[in-house]
Amino acid sequence: MILVTGGAGFIGSNFVLDWLAGSDEPIVNLDKLTYAGNLDNLQCLQDDPRHVFVKGDICDQQLVSTLLARHQPRAIVHTAAESHVDRSIHAPAAFIHTNINGTFTMLEAARAYWAGLSGAARAQFRFIHMSTDEVYGTLERDDPAFAETTAYQPNSPYAASKAASDHLVRSYHHTYGLPTLTTNCSNNYGPYHFPEKLIPLVIANALAGKPIPVYGDGQQIRDWLYVGDHCSAIRTVLARGRAGATYNVGGRNEKTNLAVVHTLCDMLDQLAPRASGSYREQIAFVADRPGHDRRYAIDATRIERELGWKPADTFETGIRKTVHWYLDNSEWVARVQSGAYLDWLDQNYAGRALENRT
Ligand code: NAD
Ligand code: TYD
């Protein structure tokens, strides 16, 4: 089996669902269920014995060590993190705690577990660390895209905490030989994306008749990847990646924020038209994010050439699927916005022992 951290979050839950759709190899899913963790996402796995959910903190080394000893995973896919840049500007402490201390704890527990393995189990063990392109800082319009060799220049507390965790992961490979792999991925979008991030926020606000906030001039550029393609990249890196390597993951889909917002408004105008006028009328330019990175772009040549990975979706196909998903799942959005999803744990697990409570 494999141990996934943060598997109730946006990318983590997509990864868990994707993995179990394509394989019978079980998953132990360790998630603290912060505001970003949502077991609604995994409701279809409620009675599936291949999914063992554990509510717990990656900073709890005893818990992590116990899980490793009990389940003997062949790999760890570490996705758990505080992930929202704006929150890191207002309240950075949780980012330092989870992203740095939490990754350190995962590495320490993994090192001890791996040291106790022998033969094929030791040779094949992998620690996948899911990171971000934001560690590289910002690009001017004509700069070449981020390569794995680009110097780290993180600009937000979020990016700095992820950069620190990447350095720890690197050092555990270099010093102890732990078979780590790090992926630095561009902006994801798709189902189960928490509506504090740009794409789900625009869809939710548009449909609710609220202003659609665009920071600054809206000319900042992000490189968008459909979340299913990030999941396939992680599977590929786990199967064939070189221990110790880092891989940049991206969709070669650079768009300005305003272009993304316009695309979403135009699609909603077709699929769920307002009584009159266009959703574009709801766009509101607001004060910029402090320290806002201007442009991200990913050079994914290494993962494409070495491992043969390629995204299956273009921005056009991925964004269409995403808008349809949000239109079909308004209940999911409503439960997130009302906070009702936080009750799910009690509803679902009342009378059942969560594994870490046994
Ligand atoms: P998310 O915020 O949606 O989910 C994070 C998950 O981690 C949640 O389920 C949360 O409950 C859990 N978690 C937080 N702190 C924890 C702790 N101390 N112990 C255990 N669980 C904890 O994040 P996401 O957008 O799915 O991102 C997942 C990973 O991918 C992160 O490492 C992030 O840095 C990275 N990443 C995200 C993007 C993106 O566009 N969203 C792009 C590149 C990389
Ligand atoms: P976000 O989804 O928060 O991801 P990240 O900051 O990790 O790139 O934001 C994507 C881009 O959209 C980023 O340039 C900030 C911008 N943005 C807005 O213009 N308005 C918003 O309300 C939000 C949440 C983001």
Short mmCIF file of C-alpha atoms and ligand atoms in Angstrom, two decimals:
data_model
loop_
_atom_site.label_atom_id
_atom_site.label_comp_id
_atom_site.label_asym_id
_atom_site.label_seq_id
_atom_site.Cartn_x
_atom_site.Cartn_y
_atom_site.Cartn_z
CA MET A 1 0.00 0.00 0.00
CA ILE A 2 0.95 3.64 -0.14
CA LEU A 3 0.66 6.39 2.49
CA VAL A 4 -0.79 9.68 1.22
CA THR A 5 -0.71 12.81 3.38
CA GLY A 6 -3.27 15.55 2.80
CA GLY A 7 -5.54 13.20 0.86
CA ALA A 8 -8.70 15.12 1.82
CA GLY A 9 -7.46 18.33 0.17
CA PHE A 10 -7.94 19.42 -3.42
CA ILE A 11 -5.07 17.63 -5.14
CA GLY A 12 -4.80 14.90 -2.50
CA SER A 13 -8.43 13.81 -2.85
CA ASN A 14 -8.18 13.86 -6.65
CA PHE A 15 -5.05 11.72 -6.32
CA VAL A 16 -6.72 9.22 -3.97
CA LEU A 17 -9.79 8.89 -6.23
CA ASP A 18 -7.64 8.63 -9.34
CA TRP A 19 -5.32 6.05 -7.78
CA LEU A 20 -8.12 3.77 -6.58
CA ALA A 21 -9.93 4.09 -9.93
CA GLY A 22 -6.88 2.61 -11.63
CA SER A 23 -5.44 0.22 -9.06
CA ASP A 24 -6.43 -2.01 -6.15
CA GLU A 25 -3.37 -1.03 -4.15
CA PRO A 26 -4.76 0.40 -0.89
CA ILE A 27 -4.10 3.88 0.47
CA VAL A 28 -3.64 5.05 4.04
CA ASN A 29 -4.72 8.67 3.98
CA LEU A 30 -3.35 10.87 6.80
CA ASP A 31 -5.05 14.25 6.97
CA LYS A 32 -5.59 16.72 9.79
CA LEU A 33 -8.80 18.02 8.22
CA THR A 34 -7.97 21.70 8.45
CA TYR A 35 -10.47 24.06 6.81
CA ALA A 36 -9.03 22.79 3.47
CA GLY A 37 -9.60 19.10 4.16
CA ASN A 38 -13.01 17.86 3.08
CA LEU A 39 -14.17 14.27 3.46
CA ASP A 40 -17.15 15.06 1.22
CA ASN A 41 -14.62 14.67 -1.59
CA LEU A 42 -14.08 11.02 -0.65
CA GLN A 43 -17.67 10.09 0.15
CA CYS A 44 -17.72 7.43 -2.58
CA LEU A 45 -14.91 5.58 -0.73
CA GLN A 46 -16.83 5.47 2.54
CA ASP A 47 -17.23 1.68 2.52
CA ASP A 48 -14.19 0.91 0.40
CA PRO A 49 -11.67 -1.21 2.35
CA ARG A 50 -8.88 0.01 0.03
CA HIS A 51 -9.06 3.45 1.66
CA VAL A 52 -8.02 3.79 5.30
CA PHE A 53 -8.60 7.33 6.54
CA VAL A 54 -6.65 8.59 9.55
CA LYS A 55 -7.41 12.00 11.02
CA GLY A 56 -4.09 13.26 12.30
CA ASP A 57 -1.28 15.75 12.02
CA ILE A 58 1.88 15.22 9.96
CA CYS A 59 3.72 17.00 12.80
CA ASP A 60 2.86 14.07 15.12
CA GLN A 61 5.93 11.89 14.64
CA GLN A 62 4.67 9.13 16.88
CA LEU A 63 1.48 8.82 14.86
CA VAL A 64 3.36 8.83 11.55
CA SER A 65 5.86 6.22 12.81
CA THR A 66 3.03 4.02 14.08
CA LEU A 67 1.25 4.22 10.73
CA LEU A 68 4.41 3.31 8.84
CA ALA A 69 5.13 0.36 11.13
CA ARG A 70 1.54 -0.88 10.98
CA HIS A 71 0.87 -0.52 7.25
CA GLN A 72 4.37 -1.00 5.81
CA PRO A 73 3.79 1.25 2.78
CA ARG A 74 6.05 0.94 -0.25
CA ALA A 75 5.82 4.69 -0.80
CA ILE A 76 4.79 7.97 0.78
CA VAL A 77 3.08 10.62 -1.34
CA HIS A 78 3.38 13.77 0.76
CA THR A 79 0.86 16.40 -0.34
CA ALA A 80 -0.27 17.82 3.03
CA ALA A 81 0.44 21.53 3.35
CA GLU A 82 -1.01 24.92 3.99
CA SER A 83 -1.44 26.04 0.40
CA HIS A 84 -3.05 29.46 0.02
CA VAL A 85 -0.73 32.42 -0.62
CA ASP A 86 -3.18 35.05 0.68
CA ARG A 87 -3.61 33.17 3.97
CA SER A 88 0.18 32.95 4.28
CA ILE A 89 0.36 36.74 4.05
CA HIS A 90 -2.22 37.23 6.82
CA ALA A 91 -1.16 34.35 9.13
CA PRO A 92 2.16 32.72 8.21
CA ALA A 93 2.69 30.67 11.40
CA ALA A 94 0.63 27.67 10.26
CA PHE A 95 2.68 27.57 7.05
CA ILE A 96 5.94 27.34 8.97
CA HIS A 97 4.49 24.70 11.27
CA THR A 98 2.93 22.38 8.71
CA ASN A 99 5.06 22.92 5.63
CA ILE A 100 8.46 22.99 7.34
CA ASN A 101 8.08 21.16 10.66
CA GLY A 102 5.54 18.76 9.18
CA THR A 103 7.78 17.82 6.26
CA PHE A 104 10.71 17.43 8.66
CA THR A 105 8.62 15.08 10.80
CA MET A 106 7.57 13.05 7.76
CA LEU A 107 11.22 12.78 6.67
CA GLU A 108 12.41 11.70 10.11
CA ALA A 109 9.72 9.04 10.40
CA ALA A 110 10.38 7.87 6.83
CA ARG A 111 14.13 7.69 7.44
CA ALA A 112 13.71 5.48 10.51
CA TYR A 113 11.17 3.26 8.74
CA TRP A 114 13.28 2.94 5.59
CA ALA A 115 16.40 2.12 7.64
CA GLY A 116 14.52 -0.86 9.05
CA LEU A 117 13.60 -2.24 5.62
CA SER A 118 15.75 -4.69 3.74
CA GLY A 119 16.14 -6.19 0.28
CA ALA A 120 13.62 -5.22 -2.38
CA ALA A 121 11.40 -3.29 0.06
CA ARG A 122 14.32 -0.99 0.91
CA ALA A 123 15.46 -0.62 -2.69
CA GLN A 124 11.98 0.17 -3.99
CA PHE A 125 10.77 2.54 -1.25
CA ARG A 126 9.99 6.07 -2.44
CA PHE A 127 9.20 9.39 -0.71
CA ILE A 128 7.40 11.72 -3.13
CA HIS A 129 7.31 15.34 -2.02
CA MET A 130 4.68 17.46 -3.80
CA SER A 131 5.92 21.01 -4.17
CA THR A 132 5.18 24.05 -6.26
CA ASP A 133 6.67 26.28 -8.96
CA GLU A 134 6.28 29.24 -6.58
CA VAL A 135 9.63 28.36 -4.95
CA TYR A 136 11.36 29.82 -8.03
CA GLY A 137 9.92 33.31 -7.55
CA THR A 138 8.70 35.46 -10.40
CA LEU A 139 9.49 35.87 -14.11
CA GLU A 140 9.46 38.84 -16.46
CA ARG A 141 7.37 38.42 -19.59
CA ASP A 142 10.31 37.32 -21.81
CA ASP A 143 12.29 35.25 -19.27
CA PRO A 144 12.70 31.54 -20.00
CA ALA A 145 10.39 29.23 -18.05
CA PHE A 146 11.47 27.73 -14.71
CA ALA A 147 13.76 24.70 -15.14
CA GLU A 148 14.83 22.35 -12.34
CA THR A 149 18.14 24.26 -12.28
CA THR A 150 16.53 27.70 -11.74
CA ALA A 151 17.66 29.28 -8.45
CA TYR A 152 15.10 29.35 -5.66
CA GLN A 153 13.75 32.87 -4.95
CA PRO A 154 10.51 32.41 -2.99
CA ASN A 155 8.53 35.62 -2.53
CA SER A 156 5.63 34.78 -0.20
CA PRO A 157 5.64 33.07 3.19
CA TYR A 158 3.87 30.14 1.48
CA ALA A 159 6.55 29.87 -1.21
CA ALA A 160 9.34 30.26 1.36
CA SER A 161 7.91 27.49 3.53
CA LYS A 162 7.65 25.17 0.53
CA ALA A 163 11.20 26.07 -0.52
CA ALA A 164 12.43 25.21 2.97
CA SER A 165 10.66 21.86 2.82
CA ASP A 166 12.19 21.16 -0.62
CA HIS A 167 15.65 21.82 0.83
CA LEU A 168 15.01 19.43 3.70
CA VAL A 169 13.88 16.74 1.28
CA ARG A 170 16.98 17.28 -0.85
CA SER A 171 19.23 17.03 2.21
CA TYR A 172 17.64 13.74 3.33
CA HIS A 173 18.52 12.22 -0.02
CA HIS A 174 22.01 13.69 -0.11
CA THR A 175 22.93 12.91 3.49
CA TYR A 176 21.00 9.74 4.34
CA GLY A 177 20.31 8.32 0.90
CA LEU A 178 16.54 8.40 1.48
CA PRO A 179 14.97 7.75 -1.97
CA THR A 180 13.12 11.03 -2.32
CA LEU A 181 11.58 12.64 -5.39
CA THR A 182 10.31 16.22 -5.52
CA THR A 183 7.79 17.58 -8.01
CA ASN A 184 7.41 21.34 -8.58
CA CYS A 185 4.07 21.84 -10.26
CA SER A 186 2.30 24.86 -11.68
CA ASN A 187 -1.22 26.06 -10.73
CA ASN A 188 -3.76 23.24 -10.70
CA TYR A 189 -7.50 23.48 -11.31
CA GLY A 190 -10.36 21.00 -11.46
CA PRO A 191 -12.99 19.32 -9.27
CA TYR A 192 -12.94 19.75 -5.45
CA HIS A 193 -10.89 22.95 -5.66
CA PHE A 194 -11.60 25.00 -2.54
CA PRO A 195 -13.43 28.21 -3.54
CA GLU A 196 -10.80 30.52 -2.06
CA LYS A 197 -8.56 29.98 -5.10
CA LEU A 198 -9.04 31.95 -8.32
CA ILE A 199 -10.89 29.54 -10.63
CA PRO A 200 -13.46 28.08 -8.21
CA LEU A 201 -13.93 31.51 -6.58
CA VAL A 202 -14.75 33.12 -9.92
CA ILE A 203 -17.28 30.40 -10.76
CA ALA A 204 -18.92 30.53 -7.32
CA ASN A 205 -19.08 34.33 -7.15
CA ALA A 206 -20.34 34.64 -10.71
CA LEU A 207 -23.20 32.21 -10.10
CA ALA A 208 -24.03 33.87 -6.76
CA GLY A 209 -24.27 37.31 -8.42
CA LYS A 210 -21.32 38.59 -6.37
CA PRO A 211 -18.36 40.69 -7.53
CA ILE A 212 -15.53 38.71 -9.19
CA PRO A 213 -12.33 40.07 -7.58
CA VAL A 214 -9.31 40.54 -9.86
CA TYR A 215 -6.13 41.59 -8.09
CA GLY A 216 -4.28 44.62 -9.50
CA ASP A 217 -4.39 44.87 -13.29
CA GLY A 218 -5.16 41.16 -13.83
CA GLN A 219 -2.15 40.84 -16.14
CA GLN A 220 -0.30 38.37 -13.88
CA ILE A 221 0.44 35.12 -15.68
CA ARG A 222 0.01 31.59 -14.34
CA ASP A 223 0.68 28.25 -16.05
CA TRP A 224 -2.44 26.11 -15.54
CA LEU A 225 -2.55 22.32 -15.30
CA TYR A 226 -5.68 20.18 -14.99
CA VAL A 227 -5.48 18.31 -11.67
CA GLY A 228 -5.91 14.92 -13.37
CA ASP A 229 -2.68 15.58 -15.24
CA HIS A 230 -0.87 16.39 -12.00
CA CYS A 231 -2.11 13.04 -10.64
CA SER A 232 -0.76 11.22 -13.69
CA ALA A 233 2.58 13.02 -13.25
CA ILE A 234 2.81 11.82 -9.64
CA ARG A 235 1.99 8.25 -10.68
CA THR A 236 4.67 8.47 -13.37
CA VAL A 237 7.30 9.86 -11.00
CA LEU A 238 6.49 7.17 -8.45
CA ALA A 239 6.79 4.44 -11.06
CA ARG A 240 9.82 5.60 -12.99
CA GLY A 241 11.41 8.68 -11.39
CA ARG A 242 15.09 8.70 -10.44
CA ALA A 243 15.59 8.68 -6.68
CA GLY A 244 16.93 12.07 -5.60
CA ALA A 245 15.63 13.88 -8.69
CA THR A 246 13.28 16.83 -8.93
CA TYR A 247 10.75 17.19 -11.75
CA ASN A 248 8.98 20.34 -12.89
CA VAL A 249 5.38 19.65 -13.89
CA GLY A 250 3.31 22.02 -16.01
CA GLY A 251 0.83 22.26 -18.82
CA ARG A 252 2.48 24.88 -21.07
CA ASN A 253 -0.76 26.81 -20.62
CA GLU A 254 0.29 30.35 -19.71
CA LYS A 255 -2.69 32.68 -19.26
CA THR A 256 -3.18 36.08 -17.69
CA ASN A 257 -5.60 36.06 -14.77
CA LEU A 258 -7.92 38.37 -16.68
CA ALA A 259 -7.96 35.98 -19.66
CA VAL A 260 -8.88 33.12 -17.31
CA VAL A 261 -11.65 35.19 -15.74
CA HIS A 262 -12.99 36.18 -19.16
CA THR A 263 -12.97 32.55 -20.32
CA LEU A 264 -14.93 31.49 -17.24
CA CYS A 265 -17.47 34.32 -17.64
CA ASP A 266 -17.98 33.51 -21.32
CA MET A 267 -18.47 29.79 -20.63
CA LEU A 268 -20.97 30.55 -17.87
CA ASP A 269 -22.77 32.95 -20.23
CA GLN A 270 -23.33 29.94 -22.50
CA LEU A 271 -24.00 27.23 -19.94
CA ALA A 272 -25.85 29.11 -17.17
CA PRO A 273 -26.82 32.52 -18.60
CA ARG A 274 -27.84 35.42 -16.38
CA ALA A 275 -31.33 36.86 -16.77
CA SER A 276 -29.67 39.69 -18.71
CA GLY A 277 -26.15 40.79 -19.54
CA SER A 278 -22.86 38.97 -19.11
CA TYR A 279 -21.02 37.67 -16.06
CA ARG A 280 -18.16 39.92 -17.21
CA GLU A 281 -20.17 42.81 -15.74
CA GLN A 282 -19.44 41.38 -12.26
CA ILE A 283 -15.65 41.71 -12.63
CA ALA A 284 -14.24 44.05 -9.96
CA PHE A 285 -10.60 45.13 -9.93
CA VAL A 286 -9.38 45.18 -6.32
CA ALA A 287 -6.15 46.12 -4.55
CA ASP A 288 -3.25 43.89 -5.53
CA ARG A 289 -1.80 41.10 -3.35
CA PRO A 290 1.36 42.34 -1.55
CA GLY A 291 4.48 40.94 -3.22
CA HIS A 292 2.36 39.46 -6.02
CA ASP A 293 4.47 37.33 -8.39
CA ARG A 294 4.00 38.57 -11.96
CA ARG A 295 4.54 35.43 -13.99
CA TYR A 296 5.06 31.70 -13.52
CA ALA A 297 5.99 29.37 -16.38
CA ILE A 298 7.21 25.79 -16.23
CA ASP A 299 9.69 24.05 -18.48
CA ALA A 300 8.54 20.43 -18.17
CA THR A 301 11.14 19.01 -20.55
CA ARG A 302 12.75 16.72 -17.95
CA ILE A 303 9.61 14.82 -16.98
CA GLU A 304 8.50 14.72 -20.64
CA ARG A 305 11.82 13.39 -21.99
CA GLU A 306 12.99 11.19 -19.12
CA LEU A 307 9.70 9.70 -18.03
CA GLY A 308 7.51 10.14 -21.11
CA TRP A 309 4.83 12.11 -19.18
CA LYS A 310 2.53 14.45 -21.05
CA PRO A 311 -0.68 16.18 -19.95
CA ALA A 312 -3.83 14.68 -21.48
CA ASP A 313 -5.88 17.89 -21.18
CA THR A 314 -5.38 21.27 -22.80
CA PHE A 315 -6.59 24.34 -20.91
CA GLU A 316 -9.67 24.39 -23.16
CA THR A 317 -10.72 20.78 -22.38
CA GLY A 318 -9.78 20.99 -18.71
CA ILE A 319 -11.59 24.25 -18.02
CA ARG A 320 -14.73 22.98 -19.76
CA LYS A 321 -14.76 19.85 -17.55
CA THR A 322 -14.16 22.02 -14.50
CA VAL A 323 -17.00 24.46 -15.21
CA HIS A 324 -19.38 21.53 -15.84
CA TRP A 325 -18.27 19.93 -12.56
CA TYR A 326 -19.03 23.08 -10.57
CA LEU A 327 -22.41 23.49 -12.27
CA ASP A 328 -23.26 19.86 -11.50
CA ASN A 329 -21.98 20.05 -7.91
CA SER A 330 -23.47 23.26 -6.53
CA GLU A 331 -24.32 21.33 -3.35
CA TRP A 332 -20.61 20.65 -2.74
CA VAL A 333 -19.87 24.39 -3.07
CA ALA A 334 -22.80 25.29 -0.79
CA ARG A 335 -21.59 22.87 1.90
CA VAL A 336 -18.09 24.33 1.73
CA GLN A 337 -19.36 27.88 1.90
CA SER A 338 -21.73 27.20 4.80
CA GLY A 339 -19.11 25.18 6.67
CA ALA A 340 -21.44 22.14 6.64
CA TYR A 341 -18.69 19.94 5.20
CA LEU A 342 -16.91 20.25 8.54
CA ASP A 343 -19.76 18.29 10.15
CA TRP A 344 -19.16 15.38 7.84
CA LEU A 345 -16.56 13.84 10.08
CA ASP A 346 -18.98 13.63 12.97
CA GLN A 347 -21.83 12.40 10.78
CA ASN A 348 -19.75 9.77 9.08
CA TYR A 349 -17.57 8.61 11.89
CA ALA A 350 -19.96 8.78 14.84
CA GLY A 351 -19.80 5.33 16.40
CA ARG A 352 -16.83 4.27 14.30
CA ALA A 353 -13.34 4.42 15.68
CA LEU A 354 -10.99 6.56 13.62
CA GLU A 355 -7.80 4.62 13.27
CA ASN A 356 -5.71 6.95 15.39
CA ARG A 357 -8.16 6.75 18.25
CA THR A 358 -8.00 2.95 18.55
P1 NAD B 1 -5.19 22.01 -0.04
O1 NAD B 1 -5.00 23.19 0.84
O2 NAD B 1 -6.42 21.91 -0.86
O3 NAD B 1 -5.13 20.67 0.85
C1 NAD B 1 -4.18 20.46 1.84
C2 NAD B 1 -4.59 19.25 2.66
O4 NAD B 1 -3.59 19.04 3.67
C3 NAD B 1 -5.93 19.42 3.39
O5 NAD B 1 -6.70 18.26 3.27
C4 NAD B 1 -5.51 19.65 4.84
O6 NAD B 1 -6.48 19.20 5.78
C5 NAD B 1 -4.23 18.84 4.93
N1 NAD B 1 -3.33 19.32 5.98
C6 NAD B 1 -2.96 20.61 6.24
N2 NAD B 1 -2.16 20.65 7.31
C7 NAD B 1 -2.00 19.36 7.73
C8 NAD B 1 -1.27 18.76 8.79
N3 NAD B 1 -0.54 19.49 9.65
N4 NAD B 1 -1.33 17.41 8.93
C9 NAD B 1 -2.06 16.66 8.08
N5 NAD B 1 -2.79 17.18 7.07
C10 NAD B 1 -2.75 18.52 6.90
O7 NAD B 1 -3.88 21.94 -0.93
P2 NAD B 1 -3.72 21.52 -2.46
O8 NAD B 1 -4.01 22.68 -3.31
O9 NAD B 1 -4.43 20.24 -2.69
O10 NAD B 1 -2.14 21.27 -2.53
C11 NAD B 1 -1.59 20.00 -2.22
C12 NAD B 1 -0.08 20.08 -2.34
O11 NAD B 1 0.29 20.45 -3.65
C13 NAD B 1 0.54 21.13 -1.41
O12 NAD B 1 1.76 20.60 -0.94
C14 NAD B 1 0.81 22.31 -2.33
O13 NAD B 1 1.90 23.07 -1.87
C15 NAD B 1 1.10 21.61 -3.64
N6 NAD B 1 0.78 22.34 -4.87
C16 NAD B 1 -0.47 22.89 -5.04
C17 NAD B 1 -0.78 23.51 -6.24
C18 NAD B 1 -2.14 24.10 -6.51
O14 NAD B 1 -2.33 24.74 -7.54
N7 NAD B 1 -3.14 23.89 -5.65
C19 NAD B 1 0.21 23.61 -7.25
C20 NAD B 1 1.46 23.03 -7.03
C21 NAD B 1 1.72 22.40 -5.83
P1 TYD B 2 -4.49 31.54 -6.51
O1 TYD B 2 -5.57 30.68 -7.06
O2 TYD B 2 -4.60 32.04 -5.09
O3 TYD B 2 -3.12 30.74 -6.72
P2 TYD B 2 -1.57 31.24 -6.57
O4 TYD B 2 -1.54 32.48 -5.76
O5 TYD B 2 -0.96 30.08 -5.86
O6 TYD B 2 -1.05 31.42 -7.95
O7 TYD B 2 -4.33 32.80 -7.44
C1 TYD B 2 -4.07 32.65 -8.83
C2 TYD B 2 -3.87 34.04 -9.40
O8 TYD B 2 -5.11 34.74 -9.32
C3 TYD B 2 -2.87 34.84 -8.61
O9 TYD B 2 -2.13 35.66 -9.53
C4 TYD B 2 -3.73 35.73 -7.72
C5 TYD B 2 -4.99 35.93 -8.56
N1 TYD B 2 -6.24 36.12 -7.80
C6 TYD B 2 -7.08 37.17 -8.11
O10 TYD B 2 -6.81 38.00 -9.00
N2 TYD B 2 -8.25 37.30 -7.41
C7 TYD B 2 -8.60 36.44 -6.40
O11 TYD B 2 -9.67 36.64 -5.76
C8 TYD B 2 -7.71 35.35 -6.10
C9 TYD B 2 -8.06 34.37 -5.01
C10 TYD B 2 -6.55 35.22 -6.84
#
